[in-house]
Coordinates of C-alpha atoms and ligand atoms in Angstrom, one line a residue:
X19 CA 137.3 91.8 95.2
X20 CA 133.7 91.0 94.3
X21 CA 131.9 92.1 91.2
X22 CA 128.5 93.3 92.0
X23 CA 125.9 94.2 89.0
X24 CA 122.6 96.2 89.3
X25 CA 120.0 95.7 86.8
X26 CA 117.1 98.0 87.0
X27 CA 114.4 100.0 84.8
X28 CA 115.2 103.0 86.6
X29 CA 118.0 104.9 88.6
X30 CA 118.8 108.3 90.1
X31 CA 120.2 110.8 89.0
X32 CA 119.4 109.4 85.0
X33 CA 115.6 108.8 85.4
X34 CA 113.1 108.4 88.3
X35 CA 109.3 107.7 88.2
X36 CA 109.6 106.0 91.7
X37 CA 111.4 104.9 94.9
X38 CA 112.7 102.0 93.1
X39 CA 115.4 104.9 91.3
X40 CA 116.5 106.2 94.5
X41 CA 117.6 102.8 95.9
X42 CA 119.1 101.8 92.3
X43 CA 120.9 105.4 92.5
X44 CA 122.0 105.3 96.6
X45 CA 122.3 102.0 97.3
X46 CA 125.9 101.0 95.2
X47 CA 127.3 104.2 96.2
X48 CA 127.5 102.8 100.2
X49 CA 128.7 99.4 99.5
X50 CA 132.3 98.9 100.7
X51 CA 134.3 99.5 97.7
X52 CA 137.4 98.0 98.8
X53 CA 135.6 95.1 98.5
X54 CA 133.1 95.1 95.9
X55 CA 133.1 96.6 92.2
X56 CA 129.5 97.3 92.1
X57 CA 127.8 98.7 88.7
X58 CA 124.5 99.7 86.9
X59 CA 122.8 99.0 84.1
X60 CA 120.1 100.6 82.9
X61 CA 117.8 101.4 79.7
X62 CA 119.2 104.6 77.9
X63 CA 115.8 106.1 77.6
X64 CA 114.9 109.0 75.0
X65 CA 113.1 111.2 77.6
X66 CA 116.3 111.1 80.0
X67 CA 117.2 115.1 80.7
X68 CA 119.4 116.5 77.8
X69 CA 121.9 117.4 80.8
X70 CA 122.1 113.7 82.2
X71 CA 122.3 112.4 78.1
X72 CA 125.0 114.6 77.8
X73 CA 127.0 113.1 80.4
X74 CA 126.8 109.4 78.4
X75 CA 129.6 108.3 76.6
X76 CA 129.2 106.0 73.6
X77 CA 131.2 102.5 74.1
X78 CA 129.9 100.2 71.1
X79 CA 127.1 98.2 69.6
X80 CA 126.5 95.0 68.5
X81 CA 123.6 92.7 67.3
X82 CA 121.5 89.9 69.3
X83 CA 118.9 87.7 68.3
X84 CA 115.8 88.7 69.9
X85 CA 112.1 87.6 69.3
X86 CA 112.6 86.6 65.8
X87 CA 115.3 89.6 64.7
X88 CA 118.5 90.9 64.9
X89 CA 118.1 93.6 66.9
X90 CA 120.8 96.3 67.4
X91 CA 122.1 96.6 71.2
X92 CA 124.1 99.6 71.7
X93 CA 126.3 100.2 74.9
X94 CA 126.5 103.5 76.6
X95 CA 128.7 104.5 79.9
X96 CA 129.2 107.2 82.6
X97 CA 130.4 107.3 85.7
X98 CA 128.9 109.2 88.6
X99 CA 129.7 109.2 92.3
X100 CA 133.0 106.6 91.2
X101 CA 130.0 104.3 90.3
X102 CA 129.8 102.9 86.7
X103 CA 126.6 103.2 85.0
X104 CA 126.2 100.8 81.7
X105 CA 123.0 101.9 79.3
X106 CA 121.4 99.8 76.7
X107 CA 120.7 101.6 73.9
X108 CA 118.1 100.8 70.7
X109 CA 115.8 103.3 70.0
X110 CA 112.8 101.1 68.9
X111 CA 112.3 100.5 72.4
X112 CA 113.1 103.1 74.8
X113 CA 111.7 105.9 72.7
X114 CA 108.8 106.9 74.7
X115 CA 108.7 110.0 76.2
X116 CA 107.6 108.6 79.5
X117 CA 109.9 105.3 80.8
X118 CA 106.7 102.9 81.1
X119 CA 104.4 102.7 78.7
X120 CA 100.2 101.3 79.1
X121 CA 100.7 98.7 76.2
X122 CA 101.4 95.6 78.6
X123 CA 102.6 93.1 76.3
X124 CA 105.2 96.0 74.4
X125 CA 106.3 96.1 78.1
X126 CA 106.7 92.7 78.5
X127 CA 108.8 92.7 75.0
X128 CA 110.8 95.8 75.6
X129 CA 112.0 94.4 79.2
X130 CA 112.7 90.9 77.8
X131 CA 115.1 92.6 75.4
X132 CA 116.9 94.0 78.1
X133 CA 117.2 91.3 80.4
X134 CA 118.8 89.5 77.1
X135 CA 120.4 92.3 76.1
X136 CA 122.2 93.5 79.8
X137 CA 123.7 89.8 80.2
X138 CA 124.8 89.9 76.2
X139 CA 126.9 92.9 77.1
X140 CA 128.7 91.1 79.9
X141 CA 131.6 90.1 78.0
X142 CA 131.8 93.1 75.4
X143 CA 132.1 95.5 78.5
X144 CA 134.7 92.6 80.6
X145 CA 133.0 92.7 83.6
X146 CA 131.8 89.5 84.9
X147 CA 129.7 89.8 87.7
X148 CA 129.9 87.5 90.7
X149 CA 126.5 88.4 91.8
X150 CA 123.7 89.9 89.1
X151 CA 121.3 91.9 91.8
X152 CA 117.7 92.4 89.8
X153 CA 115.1 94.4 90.6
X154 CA 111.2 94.5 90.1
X155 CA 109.7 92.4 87.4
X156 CA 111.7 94.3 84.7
X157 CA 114.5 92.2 85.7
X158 CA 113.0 88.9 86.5
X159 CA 114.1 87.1 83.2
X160 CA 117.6 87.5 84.6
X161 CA 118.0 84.6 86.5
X162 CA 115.7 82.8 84.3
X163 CA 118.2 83.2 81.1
X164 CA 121.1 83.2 83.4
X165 CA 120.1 79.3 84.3
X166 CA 118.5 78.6 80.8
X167 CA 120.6 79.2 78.5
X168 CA 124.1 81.1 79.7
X169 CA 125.1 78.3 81.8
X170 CA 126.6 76.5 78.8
X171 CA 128.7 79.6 78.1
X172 CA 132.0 79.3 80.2
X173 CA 132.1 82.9 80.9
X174 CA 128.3 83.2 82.6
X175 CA 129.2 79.5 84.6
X176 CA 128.7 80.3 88.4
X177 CA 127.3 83.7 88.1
X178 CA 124.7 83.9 91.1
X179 CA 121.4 86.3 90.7
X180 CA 119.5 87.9 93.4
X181 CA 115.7 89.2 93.0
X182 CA 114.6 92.5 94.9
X183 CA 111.4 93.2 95.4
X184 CA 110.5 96.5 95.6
X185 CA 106.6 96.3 94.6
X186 CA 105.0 92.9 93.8
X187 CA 101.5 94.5 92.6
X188 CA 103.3 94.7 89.1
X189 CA 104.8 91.4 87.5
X190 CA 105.2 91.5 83.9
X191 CA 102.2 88.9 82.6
X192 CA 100.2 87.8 79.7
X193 CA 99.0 84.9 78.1
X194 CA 101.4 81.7 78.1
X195 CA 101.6 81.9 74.3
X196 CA 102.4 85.2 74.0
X197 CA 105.4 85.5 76.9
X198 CA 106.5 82.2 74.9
X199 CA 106.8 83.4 72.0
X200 CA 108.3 86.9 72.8
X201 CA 110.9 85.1 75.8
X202 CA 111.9 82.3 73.6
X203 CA 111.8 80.2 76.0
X204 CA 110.4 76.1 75.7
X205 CA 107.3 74.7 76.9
X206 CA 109.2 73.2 79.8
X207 CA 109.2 77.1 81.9
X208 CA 105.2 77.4 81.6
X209 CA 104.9 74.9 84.1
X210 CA 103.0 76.3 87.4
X211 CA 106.1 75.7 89.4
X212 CA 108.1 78.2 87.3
X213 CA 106.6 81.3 84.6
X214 CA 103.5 79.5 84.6
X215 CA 100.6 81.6 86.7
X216 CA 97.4 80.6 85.9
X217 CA 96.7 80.7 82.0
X218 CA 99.4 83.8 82.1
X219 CA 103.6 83.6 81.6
X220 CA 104.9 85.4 84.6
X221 CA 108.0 87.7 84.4
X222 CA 108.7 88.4 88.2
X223 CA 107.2 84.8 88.8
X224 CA 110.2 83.5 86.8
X225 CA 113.2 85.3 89.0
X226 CA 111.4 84.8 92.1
X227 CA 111.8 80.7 91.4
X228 CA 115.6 80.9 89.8
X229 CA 117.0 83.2 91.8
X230 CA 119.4 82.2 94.1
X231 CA 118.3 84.5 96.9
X232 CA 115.4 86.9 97.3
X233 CA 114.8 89.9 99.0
X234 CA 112.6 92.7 99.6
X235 CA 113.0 96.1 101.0
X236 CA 111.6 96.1 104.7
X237 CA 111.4 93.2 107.7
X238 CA 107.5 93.6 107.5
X239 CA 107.1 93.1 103.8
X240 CA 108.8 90.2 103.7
X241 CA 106.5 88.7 106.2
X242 CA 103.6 90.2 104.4
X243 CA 103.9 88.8 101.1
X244 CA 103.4 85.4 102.2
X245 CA 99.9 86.1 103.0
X246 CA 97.6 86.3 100.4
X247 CA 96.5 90.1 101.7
X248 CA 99.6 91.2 100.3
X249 CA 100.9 88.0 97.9
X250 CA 99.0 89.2 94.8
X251 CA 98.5 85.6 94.2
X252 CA 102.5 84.9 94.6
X253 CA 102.2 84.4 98.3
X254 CA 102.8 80.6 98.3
X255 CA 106.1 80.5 96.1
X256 CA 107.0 83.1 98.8
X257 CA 106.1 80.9 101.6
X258 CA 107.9 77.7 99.6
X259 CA 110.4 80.2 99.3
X260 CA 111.0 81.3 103.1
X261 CA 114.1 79.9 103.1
X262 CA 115.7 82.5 100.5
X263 CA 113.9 85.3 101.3
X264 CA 114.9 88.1 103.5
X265 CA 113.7 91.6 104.2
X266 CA 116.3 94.8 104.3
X267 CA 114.7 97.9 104.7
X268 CA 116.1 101.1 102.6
X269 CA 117.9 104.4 103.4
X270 CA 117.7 107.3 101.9
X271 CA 120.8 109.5 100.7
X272 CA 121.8 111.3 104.0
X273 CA 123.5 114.0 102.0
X274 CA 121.2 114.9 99.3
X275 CA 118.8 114.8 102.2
X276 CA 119.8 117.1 104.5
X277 CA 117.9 120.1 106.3
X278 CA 121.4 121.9 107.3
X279 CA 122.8 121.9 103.7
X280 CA 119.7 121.8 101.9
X281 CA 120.2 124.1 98.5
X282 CA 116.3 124.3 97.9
X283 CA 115.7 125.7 101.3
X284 CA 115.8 129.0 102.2
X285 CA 116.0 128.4 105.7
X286 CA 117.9 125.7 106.6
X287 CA 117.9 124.2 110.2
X288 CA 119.5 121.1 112.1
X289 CA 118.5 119.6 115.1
X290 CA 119.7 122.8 117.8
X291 CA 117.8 125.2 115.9
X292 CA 114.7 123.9 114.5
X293 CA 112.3 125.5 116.7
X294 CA 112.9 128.7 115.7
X295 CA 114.1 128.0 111.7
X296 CA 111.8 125.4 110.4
X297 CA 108.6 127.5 110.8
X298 CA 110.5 130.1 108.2
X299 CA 110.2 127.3 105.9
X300 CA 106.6 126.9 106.8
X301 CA 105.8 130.7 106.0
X302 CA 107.9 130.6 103.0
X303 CA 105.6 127.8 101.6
X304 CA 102.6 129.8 102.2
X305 CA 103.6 133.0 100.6
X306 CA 105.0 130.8 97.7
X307 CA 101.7 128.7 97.2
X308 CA 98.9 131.3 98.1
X309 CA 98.3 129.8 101.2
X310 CA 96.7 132.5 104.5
X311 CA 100.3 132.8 106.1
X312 CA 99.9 132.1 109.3
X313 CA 103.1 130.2 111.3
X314 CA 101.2 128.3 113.9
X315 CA 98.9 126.9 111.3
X316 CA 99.3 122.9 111.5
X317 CA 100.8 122.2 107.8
X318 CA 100.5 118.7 106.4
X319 CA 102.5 117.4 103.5
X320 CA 101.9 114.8 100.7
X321 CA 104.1 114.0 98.4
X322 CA 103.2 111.2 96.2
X323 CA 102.5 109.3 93.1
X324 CA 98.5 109.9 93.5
X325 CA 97.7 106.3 93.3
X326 CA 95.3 103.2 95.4
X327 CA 98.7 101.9 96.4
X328 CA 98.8 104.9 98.5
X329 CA 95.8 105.5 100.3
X330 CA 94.7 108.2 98.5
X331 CA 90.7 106.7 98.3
X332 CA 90.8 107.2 102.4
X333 CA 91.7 110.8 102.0
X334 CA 89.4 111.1 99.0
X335 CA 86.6 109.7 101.7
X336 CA 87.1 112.1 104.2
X337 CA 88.5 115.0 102.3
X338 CA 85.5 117.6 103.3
X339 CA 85.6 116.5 106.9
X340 CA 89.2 117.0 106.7
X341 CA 88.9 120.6 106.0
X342 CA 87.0 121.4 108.5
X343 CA 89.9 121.1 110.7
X344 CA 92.5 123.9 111.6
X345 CA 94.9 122.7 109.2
X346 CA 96.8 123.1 105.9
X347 CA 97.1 120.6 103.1
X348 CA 99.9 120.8 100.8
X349 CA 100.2 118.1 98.5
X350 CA 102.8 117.2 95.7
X351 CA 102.6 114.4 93.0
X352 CA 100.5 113.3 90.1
X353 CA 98.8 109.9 89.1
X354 CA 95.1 108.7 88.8
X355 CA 93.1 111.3 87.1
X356 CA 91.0 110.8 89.8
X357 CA 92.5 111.7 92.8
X358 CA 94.5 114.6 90.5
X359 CA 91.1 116.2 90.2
X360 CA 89.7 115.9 94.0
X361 CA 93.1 117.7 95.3
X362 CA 92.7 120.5 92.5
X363 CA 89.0 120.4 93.6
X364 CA 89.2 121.3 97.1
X365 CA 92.4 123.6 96.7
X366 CA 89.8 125.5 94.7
X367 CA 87.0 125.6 97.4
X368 CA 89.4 125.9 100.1
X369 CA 92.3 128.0 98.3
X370 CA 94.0 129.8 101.6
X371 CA 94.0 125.6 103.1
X372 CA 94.8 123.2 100.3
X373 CA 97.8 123.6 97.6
X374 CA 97.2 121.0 95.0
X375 CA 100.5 120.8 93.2
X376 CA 100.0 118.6 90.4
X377 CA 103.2 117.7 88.6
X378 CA 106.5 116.9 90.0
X379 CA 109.4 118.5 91.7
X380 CA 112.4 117.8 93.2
X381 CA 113.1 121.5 94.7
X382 CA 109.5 121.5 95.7
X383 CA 109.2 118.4 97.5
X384 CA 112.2 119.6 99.7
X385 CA 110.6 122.4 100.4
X386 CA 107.4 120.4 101.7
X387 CA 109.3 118.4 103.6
X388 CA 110.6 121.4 105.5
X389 CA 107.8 123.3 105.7
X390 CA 105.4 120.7 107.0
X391 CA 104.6 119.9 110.5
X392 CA 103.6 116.7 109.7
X393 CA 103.4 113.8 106.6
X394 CA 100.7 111.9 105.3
X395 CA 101.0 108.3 103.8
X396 CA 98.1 105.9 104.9
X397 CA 98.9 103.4 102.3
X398 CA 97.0 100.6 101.8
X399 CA 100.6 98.8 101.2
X400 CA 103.9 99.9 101.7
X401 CA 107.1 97.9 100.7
X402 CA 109.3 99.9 102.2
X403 CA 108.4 103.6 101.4
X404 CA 111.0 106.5 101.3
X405 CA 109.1 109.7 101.6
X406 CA 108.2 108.8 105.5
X407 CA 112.1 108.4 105.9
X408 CA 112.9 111.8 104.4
X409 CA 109.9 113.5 106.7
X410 CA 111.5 112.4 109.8
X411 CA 115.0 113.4 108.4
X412 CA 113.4 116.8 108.5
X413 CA 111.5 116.6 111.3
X414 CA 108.0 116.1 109.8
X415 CA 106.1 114.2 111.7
X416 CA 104.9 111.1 109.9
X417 CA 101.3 109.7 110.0
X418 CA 101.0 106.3 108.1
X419 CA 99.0 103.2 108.1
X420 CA 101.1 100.8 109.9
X421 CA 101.9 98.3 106.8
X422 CA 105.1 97.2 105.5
X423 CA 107.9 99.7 105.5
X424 CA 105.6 102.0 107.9
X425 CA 105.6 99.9 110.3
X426 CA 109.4 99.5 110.6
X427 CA 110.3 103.0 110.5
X428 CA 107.9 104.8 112.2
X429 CA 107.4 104.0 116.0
X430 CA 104.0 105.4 116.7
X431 CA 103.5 108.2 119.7
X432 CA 103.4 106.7 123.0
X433 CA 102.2 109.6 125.3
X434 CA 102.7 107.8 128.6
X435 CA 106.4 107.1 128.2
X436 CA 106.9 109.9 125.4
X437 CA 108.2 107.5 123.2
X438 CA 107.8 107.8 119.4
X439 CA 108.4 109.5 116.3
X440 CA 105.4 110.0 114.5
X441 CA 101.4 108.7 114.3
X442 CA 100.0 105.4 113.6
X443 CA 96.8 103.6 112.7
X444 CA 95.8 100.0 111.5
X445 CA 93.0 99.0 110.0
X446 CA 92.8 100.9 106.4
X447 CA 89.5 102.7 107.5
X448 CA 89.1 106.4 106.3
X449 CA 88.0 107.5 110.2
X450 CA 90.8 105.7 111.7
X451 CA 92.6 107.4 109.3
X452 CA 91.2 110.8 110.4
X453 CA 91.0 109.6 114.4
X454 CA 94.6 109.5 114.4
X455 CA 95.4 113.0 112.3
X456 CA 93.5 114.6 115.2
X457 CA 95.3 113.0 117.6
X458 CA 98.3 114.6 116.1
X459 CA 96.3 117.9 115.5
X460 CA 95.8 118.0 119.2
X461 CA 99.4 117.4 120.2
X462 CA 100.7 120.3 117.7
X463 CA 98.0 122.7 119.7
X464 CA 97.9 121.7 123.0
X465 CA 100.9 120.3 123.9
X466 CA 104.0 122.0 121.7
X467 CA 107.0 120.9 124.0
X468 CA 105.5 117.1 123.9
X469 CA 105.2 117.6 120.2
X470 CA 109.1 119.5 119.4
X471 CA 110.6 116.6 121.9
X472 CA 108.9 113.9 118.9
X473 CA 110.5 115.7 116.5
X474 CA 113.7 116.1 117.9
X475 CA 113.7 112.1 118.5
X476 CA 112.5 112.2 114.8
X477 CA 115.5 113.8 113.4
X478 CA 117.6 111.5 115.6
X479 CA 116.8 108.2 114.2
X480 CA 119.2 107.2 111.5
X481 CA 117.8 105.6 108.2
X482 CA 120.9 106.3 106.3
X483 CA 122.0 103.2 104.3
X484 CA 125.0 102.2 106.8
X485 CA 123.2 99.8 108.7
X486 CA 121.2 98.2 105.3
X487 CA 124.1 98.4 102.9
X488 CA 126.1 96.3 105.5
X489 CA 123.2 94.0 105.2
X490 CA 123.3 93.3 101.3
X491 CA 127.2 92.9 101.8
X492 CA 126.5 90.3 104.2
X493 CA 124.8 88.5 101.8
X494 CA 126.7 89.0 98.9
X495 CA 129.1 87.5 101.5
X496 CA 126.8 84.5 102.2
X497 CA 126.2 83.7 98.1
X498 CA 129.7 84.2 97.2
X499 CA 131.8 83.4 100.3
Ligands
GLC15 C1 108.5 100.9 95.5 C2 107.6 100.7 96.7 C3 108.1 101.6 97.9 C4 109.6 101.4 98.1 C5 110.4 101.7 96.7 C6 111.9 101.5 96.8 O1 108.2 102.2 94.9 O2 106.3 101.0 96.4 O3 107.5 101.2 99.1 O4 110.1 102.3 99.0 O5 109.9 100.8 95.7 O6 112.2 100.2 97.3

């Protein structure tokens, strides 16, 4: 039996601003639990849901040192799906009523104290990972302290540490003097070979260099970080790195996601019937939203954090044109004020076409993802990517920039050998962009059967996490034979 511990700012079903919670809240469910103990840790954040704080059960606290203080670490537990969740409580720093705050070097400090902090509680808890499994920058100190200053502790001796990227646009840095100063660490790990990046410390930096393994979340990603395109100036350690550093794309929760047993939908459909039940979805959406009902109306669906990450400054480019079409718009998500404000814009100059729904929702976004015909995402880079995964699970046809995660789960249409599960274009250009929508426009119209044979090879591909979950225990394997 292996031990097995997640670290991670965020994890279904406790707290989620992004994909990163789904895999932190799927993922440890489908390893093989006869052979692995795998558990969680996460921040025990104020704004959690009253009905998810309820569920925590208070274990004990202690103190640590920490930047200059003794700072109170408290110790929270629940179990959920047989998995064990760990929280670290102190209320000085996960008070916020949002998870992340804008104040970078508080972030910095808050996610330094729980790196400390989730490896301090190892031994109060008695659970001595074989393998600590970090993810995102939040996390990177992990391996650092793990090799810095645990070693000497017989209990922490051996314990291997693996870094998962899931975005490497955000890395946890400041000034060298600063990261010192809150990280405690010497002189010796501001070198350029280690935290040091430029005249900044580097949080993700530092568990990308003493990890023992590294991975991110799609075959394509992993081959795009080492260019400097997509490095965000980390590309070379990636390259030195090669060696360590493997791509596993994700899966999604084939159960919560599910158009047969889907509770949000008032229709649900499977693979036999969906010709003549989805569209009830579809009409259901336009009553619901105010948009002209109409069931042969093309829908498309965005659901998103309204970010650059995401493309949205294509869509923002060709927006008018875009409405010209004979289409509907439904989008879901908030983010830059920006893009917030051109999606309430045209739903009010095109109300009966474009629903601009600008805050989150969980039954709402399953209801898109039914309703729709098709799914936008023409990200400008795309780790992995779940949303495009849950569209095909329900037969919405994804359209996406072929980047990263895109391009490994979407097999763009091939008409000739009617091949394919969905659209693709490469170059981020806002008319490719809207080239390749009206390809897929014309296939809804013109040619129905070629399009309902696309999505019945949609819902057919699996991207539940069987085939990627045996991938991590393969490694786990391969650090810890
Ligand atoms: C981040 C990435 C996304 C990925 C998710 C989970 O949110 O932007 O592409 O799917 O992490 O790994």
């Amino acid at each position: 039996m292996k031990n097995i511990l997640f670290v991670a700012s965020e994890g279904v079903p406790f707290i989620k601003t992004g994909g990163l919670a789904d895999v932190v809240g799927s993922l440890p469910k489908e390893i093989d639990k006869q052979y692995y103990d795998v558990r969680v840790i996460i921040p025990k954040y104020r704004c959690m849901k009253q009905e998810m704080t309820d569920k925590l059960e208070y274990v004990t606290n202690f103190y640590m040192d920490f930047h200059w203080k003794r700072e109170y670490v408290g110790i929270f537990k629940a179990v959920v799906d047989g998995i064990t969740y760990y929280f670290i409580d102190n209320e000085f720093y996960f008070n916020g009523d949002r998870p992340y705050g804008d104040d970078v070097v508080f972030e910095i400090e808050r996610y330094t104290y729980f790196s400390k902090a989730a490896l301090s509680i190892l031994p109060v808890i008695d659970f001595r990972p074989d393998i600590i499994h970090c993810h995102d920058w939040q996390t990177g100190l992990i391996p650092v302290y793990l090799k810095e200053r645990f070693q000497g502790n017989e209990f922490y001796r051996g314990i291997k540490s693996i870094m998962t990227i899931h975005n490497l646009k955000f890395q946890g840095k400041w000034d060298i003097e600063t990261v010192k100063d809150i990280t405690g660490l010497p002189d010796y790990y501001f070198t350029p070979d280690k935290l040091g990046f430029y005249k900044d410390g580097n949080l993700l930096k530092g568990g990308l260099v003493y990890a023992d393994a590294i991975t991110t979340v799609s075959d394509t990603y992993a081959e795009e970080i080492k260019m400097p395109f997509y490095g965000e100036g980390l590309d070379g350690l990636l390259r030195a790195r090669a060696g360590d550093l493997r791509g596993i794309v994700n899966g999604i929760d084939y159960t919560d996601f599910n158009p047969e047993t889907d509770k949000h939908l008032e229709h649900p459909y499977n693979q036999v019937n969906f010709r003549k039940e989805k569209i009830k979805n579809k009409t259901a959406l336009q009553k619901e939203l105010g948009l002209a009902v109409d069931e042969k109306r093309m829908m498309i669906g965005i659901v998103s954090r309204l970010t650059d990450q995401k493309g949205f400054d294509l869509i923002a480019y060709v927006m008018d044109e875009f409405c010209h079409d004979a289409v509907q718009i439904v989008v879901l998500g908030t983010g830059e004020d920006q893009y917030e404000n051109m999606f309430r814009h045209f739903a009010w100059k095109y109300h009966e076409m474009v629903s601009a729904n600008i805050y989150y929702s969980d039954a709402l976004s399953h209801k898109i993802y039914a309703a729709s015909d098709a799914f936008l995402m023409p990200s400008l880079f795309e780790p992995c990517g779940l949303s495009q995964l849950m569209a095909l699970r329900y037969g919405t046809i994804p359209i996406v920039r072929q980047t990263g995660g895109l391009k490994d789960t979407v097999e763009p249409y091939n008409r000739f050998e009617s091949r394919g599960t969905g659209f693709g274009f490469l170059n981020y250009n806002a008319h490719e962009m809207l080239g390749t929508i009206r390809e897929a426009e014309a296939l809804y119209y013109d040619n129905k059967r070629e399009w309902n044979k696309m999505v019945d090879r949609a819902m057919k591909v699996d991207f539940s996490w069987r085939v990627s979950a045996q991938k991590y225990q393969e490694m786990y394997m391969w650090l810890c034979p």
